[in-house]
């Protein structure tokens, strides 16, 4: 269904947070190729068209193969700063007031980079975003679950001295065969470092992984989590406990989790009272930044009231201080007054 320009502008300006975004997943193919030249790195592609032709994914793993391959172009503090600033520029245009952003240090460390160089570059990009746009951003240290658990502990060793610069811990990468319970001690240690807790679960993997993330890792948010619909009792529990679900519609479409955006179970979960949010995951790979995810849902027939509820959920589910949440709620109220005709 086509939507009006006014609806699409309203969704772009809708005050929102982004809670599920991998900074490495914002590496656009043009920027990746520019970085190969700037850093003297080679990639096995024959220019932009050849690279672009690889952006068709059969499943999560086929995406991850390209994602990790392109990450090898990131070499310097400036690369990470530029990547972050480019994302925050998109996010600001899309009405994002606050972004909680995953990064995958184990992969960069395996590429020979120092953890502190990566963190310095990302923090520099965040400071540039704050100066240019007033946008608020914070980092989620993401554990690559298909690397050995000892590698996650080594990551925490590297992260500990500057743990105060991190917001949360996350768990990503290939899901099936890597259940959350493997990371019980890692999460216990991260909690002891004062980090918030989130984990990817129920993206391709079973709803049992969502249960484990809640019961064993004690997460406050579930990333993706769409497979929760296989377990109605778990849906009820997550709704009652106010656990945020960071759903990523274009990601689920492009990774063949669903065959149509309309089949991402957002309406069903909202009706059950689940705190559903909408996010872009890896926008350079999946065909759109966050506002495009909102408009895709509108095109699939999700009413504007539901999309406004989702933006409100994104404010409630974020890990910002209460006064910042209150300011975002007030902005959302002003937006609702301005677009009251679309919400009727
Ligand atoms: N890393 C980057 N994007 C991811 C996703 N959608 N699922 C798991 N790991 C990821
Ligand atoms: Zn993700």
mmCIF file of C-alpha atoms and ligand atoms in Angstrom:
data_model
loop_
_atom_site.group_PDB
_atom_site.id
_atom_site.type_symbol
_atom_site.label_atom_id
_atom_site.label_comp_id
_atom_site.label_asym_id
_atom_site.label_seq_id
_atom_site.Cartn_x
_atom_site.Cartn_y
_atom_site.Cartn_z
ATOM 1 C CA UNK A 1 0.000 0.000 0.000
ATOM 2 C CA UNK A 2 1.395 3.423 -0.968
ATOM 3 C CA UNK A 3 1.578 5.985 1.835
ATOM 4 C CA UNK A 4 1.283 9.778 1.546
ATOM 5 C CA UNK A 5 4.246 12.134 1.698
ATOM 6 C CA UNK A 6 2.763 13.566 4.888
ATOM 7 C CA UNK A 7 2.728 10.146 6.564
ATOM 8 C CA UNK A 8 6.269 9.468 5.504
ATOM 9 C CA UNK A 9 7.406 12.900 6.788
ATOM 10 C CA UNK A 10 5.524 12.294 10.038
ATOM 11 C CA UNK A 11 7.289 8.959 10.534
ATOM 12 C CA UNK A 12 10.658 10.515 9.799
ATOM 13 C CA UNK A 13 10.144 13.279 12.362
ATOM 14 C CA UNK A 14 8.534 10.946 14.943
ATOM 15 C CA UNK A 15 10.772 11.244 18.046
ATOM 16 C CA UNK A 16 12.293 7.825 18.612
ATOM 17 C CA UNK A 17 15.281 5.922 19.924
ATOM 18 C CA UNK A 18 17.228 3.273 18.046
ATOM 19 C CA UNK A 19 18.117 0.318 20.264
ATOM 20 C CA UNK A 20 19.293 -2.294 17.774
ATOM 21 C CA UNK A 21 21.983 -1.043 15.441
ATOM 22 C CA UNK A 22 25.383 -2.583 14.707
ATOM 23 C CA UNK A 23 27.787 0.206 13.854
ATOM 24 C CA UNK A 24 29.654 -2.128 11.479
ATOM 25 C CA UNK A 25 26.313 -2.767 9.770
ATOM 26 C CA UNK A 26 26.199 0.892 8.717
ATOM 27 C CA UNK A 27 29.290 0.484 6.526
ATOM 28 C CA UNK A 28 27.948 1.437 3.101
ATOM 29 C CA UNK A 29 29.652 -0.279 0.131
ATOM 30 C CA UNK A 30 30.926 3.074 -1.213
ATOM 31 C CA UNK A 31 32.570 3.909 2.117
ATOM 32 C CA UNK A 32 34.020 0.390 2.386
ATOM 33 C CA UNK A 33 35.677 0.756 -1.017
ATOM 34 C CA UNK A 34 36.973 4.240 -0.137
ATOM 35 C CA UNK A 35 38.503 2.778 3.019
ATOM 36 C CA UNK A 36 40.259 0.021 1.052
ATOM 37 C CA UNK A 37 42.071 2.785 -0.869
ATOM 38 C CA UNK A 38 42.725 4.938 2.191
ATOM 39 C CA UNK A 39 44.118 1.955 4.157
ATOM 40 C CA UNK A 40 45.789 -0.076 1.404
ATOM 41 C CA UNK A 41 43.549 -3.072 2.128
ATOM 42 C CA UNK A 42 42.340 -5.350 -0.667
ATOM 43 C CA UNK A 43 38.953 -7.004 -0.943
ATOM 44 C CA UNK A 44 38.095 -9.792 -3.390
ATOM 45 C CA UNK A 45 35.565 -7.664 -5.329
ATOM 46 C CA UNK A 46 35.752 -6.022 -8.700
ATOM 47 C CA UNK A 47 34.499 -2.547 -7.893
ATOM 48 C CA UNK A 48 31.206 -1.210 -6.596
ATOM 49 C CA UNK A 49 28.818 -3.051 -8.925
ATOM 50 C CA UNK A 50 30.413 -6.408 -8.157
ATOM 51 C CA UNK A 51 30.271 -5.674 -4.420
ATOM 52 C CA UNK A 52 26.656 -4.500 -4.658
ATOM 53 C CA UNK A 53 25.664 -7.709 -6.428
ATOM 54 C CA UNK A 54 26.532 -9.650 -3.224
ATOM 55 C CA UNK A 55 23.760 -8.070 -1.125
ATOM 56 C CA UNK A 56 21.280 -10.958 -1.468
ATOM 57 C CA UNK A 57 21.138 -13.147 1.600
ATOM 58 C CA UNK A 58 19.688 -16.618 2.006
ATOM 59 C CA UNK A 59 19.907 -16.504 5.798
ATOM 60 C CA UNK A 60 21.747 -14.906 8.730
ATOM 61 C CA UNK A 61 25.022 -16.724 8.023
ATOM 62 C CA UNK A 62 25.249 -15.617 4.398
ATOM 63 C CA UNK A 63 24.862 -12.009 5.560
ATOM 64 C CA UNK A 64 27.434 -12.449 8.331
ATOM 65 C CA UNK A 65 29.984 -13.764 5.819
ATOM 66 C CA UNK A 66 29.917 -10.476 3.875
ATOM 67 C CA UNK A 67 29.578 -8.336 7.018
ATOM 68 C CA UNK A 68 32.741 -9.789 8.578
ATOM 69 C CA UNK A 69 34.627 -9.645 5.290
ATOM 70 C CA UNK A 70 33.906 -5.918 4.828
ATOM 71 C CA UNK A 71 34.801 -5.147 8.449
ATOM 72 C CA UNK A 72 38.445 -5.804 7.549
ATOM 73 C CA UNK A 73 38.630 -2.381 5.844
ATOM 74 C CA UNK A 74 38.230 -0.618 9.213
ATOM 75 C CA UNK A 75 41.773 0.069 10.402
ATOM 76 C CA UNK A 76 42.174 3.465 12.058
ATOM 77 C CA UNK A 77 40.641 5.645 14.761
ATOM 78 C CA UNK A 78 39.416 7.959 11.981
ATOM 79 C CA UNK A 79 37.658 5.058 10.227
ATOM 80 C CA UNK A 80 35.613 4.312 13.342
ATOM 81 C CA UNK A 81 34.932 7.972 13.996
ATOM 82 C CA UNK A 82 33.792 8.573 10.406
ATOM 83 C CA UNK A 83 31.611 5.461 10.453
ATOM 84 C CA UNK A 84 29.918 6.582 13.670
ATOM 85 C CA UNK A 85 29.431 10.154 12.488
ATOM 86 C CA UNK A 86 27.940 8.987 9.168
ATOM 87 C CA UNK A 87 25.444 6.816 11.054
ATOM 88 C CA UNK A 88 24.487 9.586 13.478
ATOM 89 C CA UNK A 89 23.893 11.893 10.508
ATOM 90 C CA UNK A 90 21.364 9.366 9.117
ATOM 91 C CA UNK A 91 19.849 8.807 12.557
ATOM 92 C CA UNK A 92 19.381 12.512 13.227
ATOM 93 C CA UNK A 93 17.588 12.910 9.870
ATOM 94 C CA UNK A 94 15.335 10.006 10.872
ATOM 95 C CA UNK A 95 14.148 11.555 14.148
ATOM 96 C CA UNK A 96 16.414 9.497 16.408
ATOM 97 C CA UNK A 97 17.013 11.294 19.709
ATOM 98 C CA UNK A 98 19.105 8.552 21.271
ATOM 99 C CA UNK A 99 20.901 5.508 19.850
ATOM 100 C CA UNK A 100 22.252 2.532 21.800
ATOM 101 C CA UNK A 101 24.794 1.045 19.438
ATOM 102 C CA UNK A 102 26.408 -2.399 19.234
ATOM 103 C CA UNK A 103 30.030 -2.846 18.272
ATOM 104 C CA UNK A 104 31.925 -6.116 17.713
ATOM 105 C CA UNK A 105 35.435 -5.613 19.171
ATOM 106 C CA UNK A 106 36.426 -9.291 19.002
ATOM 107 C CA UNK A 107 36.374 -9.139 15.217
ATOM 108 C CA UNK A 108 38.492 -5.968 15.141
ATOM 109 C CA UNK A 109 40.907 -7.463 17.679
ATOM 110 C CA UNK A 110 41.164 -10.601 15.532
ATOM 111 C CA UNK A 111 41.994 -8.226 12.649
ATOM 112 C CA UNK A 112 44.958 -6.991 14.711
ATOM 113 C CA UNK A 113 43.452 -3.780 16.096
ATOM 114 C CA UNK A 114 43.722 -2.574 19.656
ATOM 115 C CA UNK A 115 40.470 -2.439 21.636
ATOM 116 C CA UNK A 116 41.252 1.124 22.768
ATOM 117 C CA UNK A 117 41.740 2.372 19.213
ATOM 118 C CA UNK A 118 38.274 1.093 18.292
ATOM 119 C CA UNK A 119 36.682 2.590 21.402
ATOM 120 C CA UNK A 120 38.495 5.929 20.939
ATOM 121 C CA UNK A 121 37.325 6.206 17.336
ATOM 122 C CA UNK A 122 33.699 5.383 18.161
ATOM 123 C CA UNK A 123 33.659 7.808 21.097
ATOM 124 C CA UNK A 124 35.110 10.506 18.858
ATOM 125 C CA UNK A 125 32.307 9.936 16.341
ATOM 126 C CA UNK A 126 29.730 10.083 19.137
ATOM 127 C CA UNK A 127 31.165 13.413 20.348
ATOM 128 C CA UNK A 128 30.995 14.784 16.777
ATOM 129 C CA UNK A 129 27.358 13.673 16.535
ATOM 130 C CA UNK A 130 26.496 15.304 19.844
ATOM 131 C CA UNK A 131 28.189 18.575 18.787
ATOM 132 C CA UNK A 132 26.616 18.653 15.326
ATOM 133 C CA UNK A 133 23.085 17.449 16.106
ATOM 134 C CA UNK A 134 22.617 17.183 19.871
ATOM 135 C CA UNK A 135 21.995 13.454 19.343
ATOM 136 C CA UNK A 136 22.660 11.162 22.311
ATOM 137 C CA UNK A 137 24.479 7.865 21.730
ATOM 138 C CA UNK A 138 25.994 5.107 23.870
ATOM 139 C CA UNK A 139 27.832 1.857 23.159
ATOM 140 C CA UNK A 140 26.868 -1.783 23.681
ATOM 141 C CA UNK A 141 29.821 -4.164 23.846
ATOM 142 C CA UNK A 142 28.681 -7.079 21.722
ATOM 143 C CA UNK A 143 29.946 -10.618 22.218
ATOM 144 C CA UNK A 144 30.318 -12.723 19.061
ATOM 145 C CA UNK A 145 28.650 -15.933 20.163
ATOM 146 C CA UNK A 146 30.228 -18.237 17.566
ATOM 147 C CA UNK A 147 33.733 -17.427 18.825
ATOM 148 C CA UNK A 148 34.978 -19.409 21.856
ATOM 149 C CA UNK A 149 33.605 -18.299 25.233
ATOM 150 C CA UNK A 150 37.214 -17.655 26.388
ATOM 151 C CA UNK A 151 37.439 -14.992 23.684
ATOM 152 C CA UNK A 152 34.496 -13.204 25.325
ATOM 153 C CA UNK A 153 36.340 -13.284 28.647
ATOM 154 C CA UNK A 154 39.437 -11.819 26.946
ATOM 155 C CA UNK A 155 37.179 -9.106 25.575
ATOM 156 C CA UNK A 156 35.961 -8.280 29.083
ATOM 157 C CA UNK A 157 39.598 -8.118 30.246
ATOM 158 C CA UNK A 158 40.232 -5.488 27.558
ATOM 159 C CA UNK A 159 36.991 -3.623 28.254
ATOM 160 C CA UNK A 160 37.171 -3.557 32.069
ATOM 161 C CA UNK A 161 39.483 -0.523 32.538
ATOM 162 C CA UNK A 162 37.062 1.679 30.567
ATOM 163 C CA UNK A 163 33.820 -0.068 31.496
ATOM 164 C CA UNK A 164 32.346 3.291 32.528
ATOM 165 C CA UNK A 165 32.352 4.252 28.820
ATOM 166 C CA UNK A 166 30.032 1.360 27.984
ATOM 167 C CA UNK A 167 26.283 1.203 28.417
ATOM 168 C CA UNK A 168 25.561 -2.509 28.089
ATOM 169 C CA UNK A 169 26.662 -5.930 26.926
ATOM 170 C CA UNK A 170 25.059 -7.712 23.969
ATOM 171 C CA UNK A 171 25.300 -11.098 22.239
ATOM 172 C CA UNK A 172 25.236 -11.389 18.452
ATOM 173 C CA UNK A 173 26.356 -13.337 15.352
ATOM 174 C CA UNK A 174 25.330 -16.881 14.286
ATOM 175 C CA UNK A 175 22.574 -17.916 16.674
ATOM 176 C CA UNK A 176 21.547 -21.547 16.133
ATOM 177 C CA UNK A 177 23.888 -23.884 18.038
ATOM 178 C CA UNK A 178 25.154 -21.076 20.309
ATOM 179 C CA UNK A 179 22.568 -20.890 23.117
ATOM 180 C CA UNK A 180 22.641 -18.007 25.602
ATOM 181 C CA UNK A 181 23.407 -20.320 28.539
ATOM 182 C CA UNK A 182 26.990 -20.696 27.220
ATOM 183 C CA UNK A 183 27.573 -17.106 28.289
ATOM 184 C CA UNK A 184 26.265 -17.251 31.870
ATOM 185 C CA UNK A 185 29.622 -16.355 33.467
ATOM 186 C CA UNK A 186 30.346 -13.665 30.879
ATOM 187 C CA UNK A 187 27.054 -11.929 31.668
ATOM 188 C CA UNK A 188 27.563 -12.318 35.396
ATOM 189 C CA UNK A 189 30.884 -10.555 35.062
ATOM 190 C CA UNK A 190 29.453 -7.824 32.810
ATOM 191 C CA UNK A 191 26.678 -7.173 35.336
ATOM 192 C CA UNK A 192 29.379 -6.838 37.997
ATOM 193 C CA UNK A 193 31.032 -4.201 35.785
ATOM 194 C CA UNK A 194 27.826 -2.166 35.942
ATOM 195 C CA UNK A 195 26.644 -2.886 32.395
ATOM 196 C CA UNK A 196 23.042 -3.230 31.289
ATOM 197 C CA UNK A 197 22.228 -6.618 29.743
ATOM 198 C CA UNK A 198 20.763 -7.404 26.316
ATOM 199 C CA UNK A 199 21.069 -10.374 23.943
ATOM 200 C CA UNK A 200 20.017 -11.380 20.433
ATOM 201 C CA UNK A 201 17.632 -14.311 20.867
ATOM 202 C CA UNK A 202 14.823 -15.793 18.799
ATOM 203 C CA UNK A 203 16.017 -14.237 15.526
ATOM 204 C CA UNK A 204 16.577 -17.545 13.719
ATOM 205 C CA UNK A 205 16.928 -19.576 16.913
ATOM 206 C CA UNK A 206 14.080 -21.095 18.966
ATOM 207 C CA UNK A 207 11.997 -19.343 21.624
ATOM 208 C CA UNK A 208 13.853 -21.497 24.166
ATOM 209 C CA UNK A 209 16.857 -19.193 23.581
ATOM 210 C CA UNK A 210 14.705 -16.233 24.654
ATOM 211 C CA UNK A 211 13.839 -18.074 27.869
ATOM 212 C CA UNK A 212 17.518 -18.753 28.503
ATOM 213 C CA UNK A 213 18.463 -15.131 27.858
ATOM 214 C CA UNK A 214 15.909 -14.092 30.484
ATOM 215 C CA UNK A 215 16.466 -16.850 33.067
ATOM 216 C CA UNK A 216 20.205 -17.506 32.742
ATOM 217 C CA UNK A 217 21.636 -14.197 31.471
ATOM 218 C CA UNK A 218 19.013 -11.983 33.205
ATOM 219 C CA UNK A 219 18.749 -9.659 30.210
ATOM 220 C CA UNK A 220 16.646 -6.520 30.328
ATOM 221 C CA UNK A 221 16.019 -6.492 26.565
ATOM 222 C CA UNK A 222 15.728 -9.122 23.847
ATOM 223 C CA UNK A 223 17.111 -8.282 20.391
ATOM 224 C CA UNK A 224 14.845 -9.495 17.565
ATOM 225 C CA UNK A 225 12.885 -12.058 19.610
ATOM 226 C CA UNK A 226 10.318 -12.618 16.867
ATOM 227 C CA UNK A 227 10.260 -16.385 17.441
ATOM 228 C CA UNK A 228 8.629 -15.681 20.818
ATOM 229 C CA UNK A 229 5.278 -16.152 19.087
ATOM 230 C CA UNK A 230 5.928 -19.921 19.216
ATOM 231 C CA UNK A 231 5.537 -19.758 23.019
ATOM 232 C CA UNK A 232 2.359 -17.946 24.135
ATOM 233 C CA UNK A 233 3.237 -18.254 27.847
ATOM 234 C CA UNK A 234 6.539 -16.500 27.176
ATOM 235 C CA UNK A 235 4.733 -13.729 25.272
ATOM 236 C CA UNK A 236 2.549 -13.197 28.337
ATOM 237 C CA UNK A 237 5.547 -13.135 30.655
ATOM 238 C CA UNK A 238 7.557 -10.681 28.532
ATOM 239 C CA UNK A 239 4.514 -8.400 28.341
ATOM 240 C CA UNK A 240 3.977 -8.562 32.127
ATOM 241 C CA UNK A 241 7.652 -7.851 32.849
ATOM 242 C CA UNK A 242 7.890 -4.962 30.373
ATOM 243 C CA UNK A 243 10.850 -6.527 28.559
ATOM 244 C CA UNK A 244 11.668 -4.592 25.378
ATOM 245 C CA UNK A 245 11.861 -6.485 22.078
ATOM 246 C CA UNK A 246 14.065 -4.755 19.482
ATOM 247 C CA UNK A 247 12.455 -5.958 16.267
ATOM 248 C CA UNK A 248 14.082 -5.161 12.904
ATOM 249 C CA UNK A 249 11.544 -5.599 10.067
ATOM 250 C CA UNK A 250 13.765 -5.050 7.010
ATOM 251 C CA UNK A 251 16.452 -7.254 8.548
ATOM 252 C CA UNK A 252 13.981 -10.094 9.097
ATOM 253 C CA UNK A 253 12.770 -9.664 5.524
ATOM 254 C CA UNK A 254 16.225 -9.593 3.931
ATOM 255 C CA UNK A 255 17.462 -12.546 6.030
ATOM 256 C CA UNK A 256 14.431 -14.591 4.954
ATOM 257 C CA UNK A 257 13.037 -14.891 8.486
ATOM 258 C CA UNK A 258 9.735 -13.683 6.977
ATOM 259 C CA UNK A 259 8.573 -13.539 3.363
ATOM 260 C CA UNK A 260 6.830 -10.183 3.783
ATOM 261 C CA UNK A 261 7.152 -7.249 6.198
ATOM 262 C CA UNK A 262 3.457 -7.751 6.981
ATOM 263 C CA UNK A 263 4.405 -11.131 8.495
ATOM 264 C CA UNK A 264 6.778 -9.716 11.112
ATOM 265 C CA UNK A 265 4.495 -10.397 14.122
ATOM 266 C CA UNK A 266 4.436 -6.803 15.358
ATOM 267 C CA UNK A 267 0.700 -6.252 15.524
ATOM 268 C CA UNK A 268 0.205 -9.558 17.340
ATOM 269 C CA UNK A 269 2.870 -8.679 19.920
ATOM 270 C CA UNK A 270 1.549 -5.147 20.422
ATOM 271 C CA UNK A 271 -1.936 -6.571 20.964
ATOM 272 C CA UNK A 272 -0.468 -8.896 23.601
ATOM 273 C CA UNK A 273 0.996 -5.869 25.394
ATOM 274 C CA UNK A 274 4.645 -6.551 24.526
ATOM 275 C CA UNK A 275 7.002 -3.562 24.501
ATOM 276 C CA UNK A 276 7.902 -3.862 20.807
ATOM 277 C CA UNK A 277 10.382 -1.413 19.248
ATOM 278 C CA UNK A 278 11.437 -0.990 15.599
ATOM 279 C CA UNK A 279 15.070 -0.703 14.557
ATOM 280 C CA UNK A 280 17.340 -1.040 11.529
ATOM 281 C CA UNK A 281 19.964 -3.632 12.680
ATOM 282 C CA UNK A 282 22.404 -3.333 9.722
ATOM 283 C CA UNK A 283 20.925 -0.623 7.506
ATOM 284 C CA UNK A 284 23.724 -0.600 4.903
ATOM 285 C CA UNK A 285 22.895 -4.246 4.164
ATOM 286 C CA UNK A 286 19.125 -4.407 4.563
ATOM 287 C CA UNK A 287 17.853 -1.539 2.452
ATOM 288 C CA UNK A 288 17.061 1.213 4.898
ATOM 289 C CA UNK A 289 17.717 3.193 8.042
ATOM 290 C CA UNK A 290 15.215 3.374 10.893
ATOM 291 C CA UNK A 291 12.593 5.665 9.341
ATOM 292 C CA UNK A 292 12.446 3.331 6.323
ATOM 293 C CA UNK A 293 11.642 0.467 8.721
ATOM 294 C CA UNK A 294 8.754 2.514 10.119
ATOM 295 C CA UNK A 295 7.453 3.450 6.645
ATOM 296 C CA UNK A 296 7.722 -0.183 5.479
ATOM 297 C CA UNK A 297 5.392 -1.144 8.333
ATOM 298 C CA UNK A 298 2.987 1.674 7.412
ATOM 299 C CA UNK A 299 3.010 0.420 3.809
ATOM 300 C CA UNK A 300 2.233 -3.052 5.137
ATOM 301 C CA UNK A 301 -0.884 -1.642 6.832
ATOM 302 C CA UNK A 302 0.237 -0.957 10.409
ATOM 303 C CA UNK A 303 -1.800 2.041 11.645
ATOM 304 C CA UNK A 304 -0.124 5.290 12.687
ATOM 305 C CA UNK A 305 -1.304 4.884 16.302
ATOM 306 C CA UNK A 306 0.611 1.604 16.474
ATOM 307 C CA UNK A 307 3.722 3.272 15.045
ATOM 308 C CA UNK A 308 3.437 6.073 17.620
ATOM 309 C CA UNK A 309 3.079 3.421 20.344
ATOM 310 C CA UNK A 310 6.247 1.760 19.044
ATOM 311 C CA UNK A 311 8.139 5.082 19.261
ATOM 312 C CA UNK A 312 6.859 5.464 22.833
ATOM 313 C CA UNK A 313 8.045 1.923 23.576
ATOM 314 C CA UNK A 314 11.481 2.824 22.223
ATOM 315 C CA UNK A 315 11.668 5.631 24.790
ATOM 316 C CA UNK A 316 10.532 3.362 27.646
ATOM 317 C CA UNK A 317 12.845 0.481 26.681
ATOM 318 C CA UNK A 318 16.022 2.540 26.368
ATOM 319 C CA UNK A 319 18.619 2.727 29.133
ATOM 320 C CA UNK A 320 18.699 6.540 29.348
ATOM 321 C CA UNK A 321 18.407 8.394 32.665
ATOM 322 C CA UNK A 322 14.821 9.140 33.692
ATOM 323 C CA UNK A 323 15.067 12.899 33.001
ATOM 324 C CA UNK A 324 16.149 12.226 29.410
ATOM 325 C CA UNK A 325 13.226 9.832 28.974
ATOM 326 C CA UNK A 326 10.847 12.472 30.322
ATOM 327 C CA UNK A 327 12.153 14.995 27.762
ATOM 328 C CA UNK A 328 11.641 12.485 24.933
ATOM 329 C CA UNK A 329 8.114 11.672 26.147
ATOM 330 C CA UNK A 330 7.280 15.391 26.054
ATOM 331 C CA UNK A 331 8.587 15.624 22.483
ATOM 332 C CA UNK A 332 6.476 12.642 21.502
ATOM 333 C CA UNK A 333 3.402 14.310 23.025
ATOM 334 C CA UNK A 334 4.082 17.427 20.928
ATOM 335 C CA UNK A 335 4.432 15.268 17.816
ATOM 336 C CA UNK A 336 1.092 13.576 18.579
ATOM 337 C CA UNK A 337 -0.597 16.978 18.849
ATOM 338 C CA UNK A 338 0.905 18.079 15.534
ATOM 339 C CA UNK A 339 -0.209 14.925 13.717
ATOM 340 C CA UNK A 340 -3.488 14.322 15.586
ATOM 341 C CA UNK A 341 -5.327 14.023 12.234
ATOM 342 C CA UNK A 342 -3.214 10.970 11.295
ATOM 343 C CA UNK A 343 -3.882 9.264 14.620
ATOM 344 C CA UNK A 344 -7.671 9.546 14.602
HETATM 345 N N1 LIG B 1 25.518 -9.011 13.752
HETATM 346 C C1 LIG B 1 25.138 -7.990 12.980
HETATM 347 N N2 LIG B 1 23.850 -8.117 12.637
HETATM 348 C C2 LIG B 1 23.391 -9.229 13.236
HETATM 349 C C3 LIG B 1 22.135 -9.882 13.287
HETATM 350 N N3 LIG B 1 21.061 -9.450 12.625
HETATM 351 N N4 LIG B 1 22.048 -11.018 13.984
HETATM 352 C C4 LIG B 1 23.103 -11.498 14.623
HETATM 353 N N5 LIG B 1 24.292 -10.917 14.619
HETATM 354 C C5 LIG B 1 24.449 -9.785 13.939
HETATM 355 ZN ZN1 LIG B 2 21.428 -7.396 15.364
#
